[in-house]
Coordinates of C-alpha atoms in Angstrom, one line a residue:
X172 CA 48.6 51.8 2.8
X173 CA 50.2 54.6 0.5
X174 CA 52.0 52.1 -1.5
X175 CA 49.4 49.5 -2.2
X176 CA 47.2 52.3 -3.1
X177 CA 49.5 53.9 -5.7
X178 CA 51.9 51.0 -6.8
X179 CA 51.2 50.7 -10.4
X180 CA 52.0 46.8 -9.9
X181 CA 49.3 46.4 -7.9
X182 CA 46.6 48.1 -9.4
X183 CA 44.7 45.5 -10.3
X184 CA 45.3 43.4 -7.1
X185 CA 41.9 44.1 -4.8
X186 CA 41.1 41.8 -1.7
X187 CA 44.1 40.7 -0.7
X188 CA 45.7 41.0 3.0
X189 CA 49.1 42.2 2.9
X190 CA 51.8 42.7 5.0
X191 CA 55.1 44.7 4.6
X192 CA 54.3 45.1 0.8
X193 CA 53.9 41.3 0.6
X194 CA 50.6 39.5 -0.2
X195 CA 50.0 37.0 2.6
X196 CA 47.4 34.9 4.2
X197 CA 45.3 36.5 6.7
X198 CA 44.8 34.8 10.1
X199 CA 43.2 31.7 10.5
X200 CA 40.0 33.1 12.4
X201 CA 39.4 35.4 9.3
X202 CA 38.1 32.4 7.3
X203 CA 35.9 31.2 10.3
X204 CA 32.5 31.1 8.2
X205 CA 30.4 31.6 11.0
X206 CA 32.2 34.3 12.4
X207 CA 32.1 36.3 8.7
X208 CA 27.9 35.6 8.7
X209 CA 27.7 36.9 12.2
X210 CA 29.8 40.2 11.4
X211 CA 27.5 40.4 8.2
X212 CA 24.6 40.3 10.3
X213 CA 25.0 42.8 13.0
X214 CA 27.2 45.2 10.3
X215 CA 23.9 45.3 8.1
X216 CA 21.3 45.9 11.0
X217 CA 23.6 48.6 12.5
X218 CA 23.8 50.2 9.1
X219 CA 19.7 49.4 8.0
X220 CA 21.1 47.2 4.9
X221 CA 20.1 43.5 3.8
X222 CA 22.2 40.9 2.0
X223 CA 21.4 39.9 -1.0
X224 CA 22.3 36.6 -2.4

């Protein structure tokens, strides 16, 4: 985490997954769609926030 945080390379890199320094795909259950709108929903009524389209 140090590095990607202070690499000057990668300073303008922001939400990508990366593994041993190396940009990669993330896990095939991280794109599940329904799985990201259900994480949404409970993450915003734990924290008392709404989405906003």
């Amino acid at each position: 985490m140090i590095y990607l945080a202070s690499a000057p390379d990668l300073s303008d890199v922001n939400g990508r997954f990366f593994a041993q320094r190396k940009p990669r795909r993330s896990s095939k259950a991280s794109y599940d769609r329904a799985t990201e709108a259900h994480l949404w929903k409970v993450s915003a009524e734990m924290t008392g926030l709404t989405k906003t389209d």
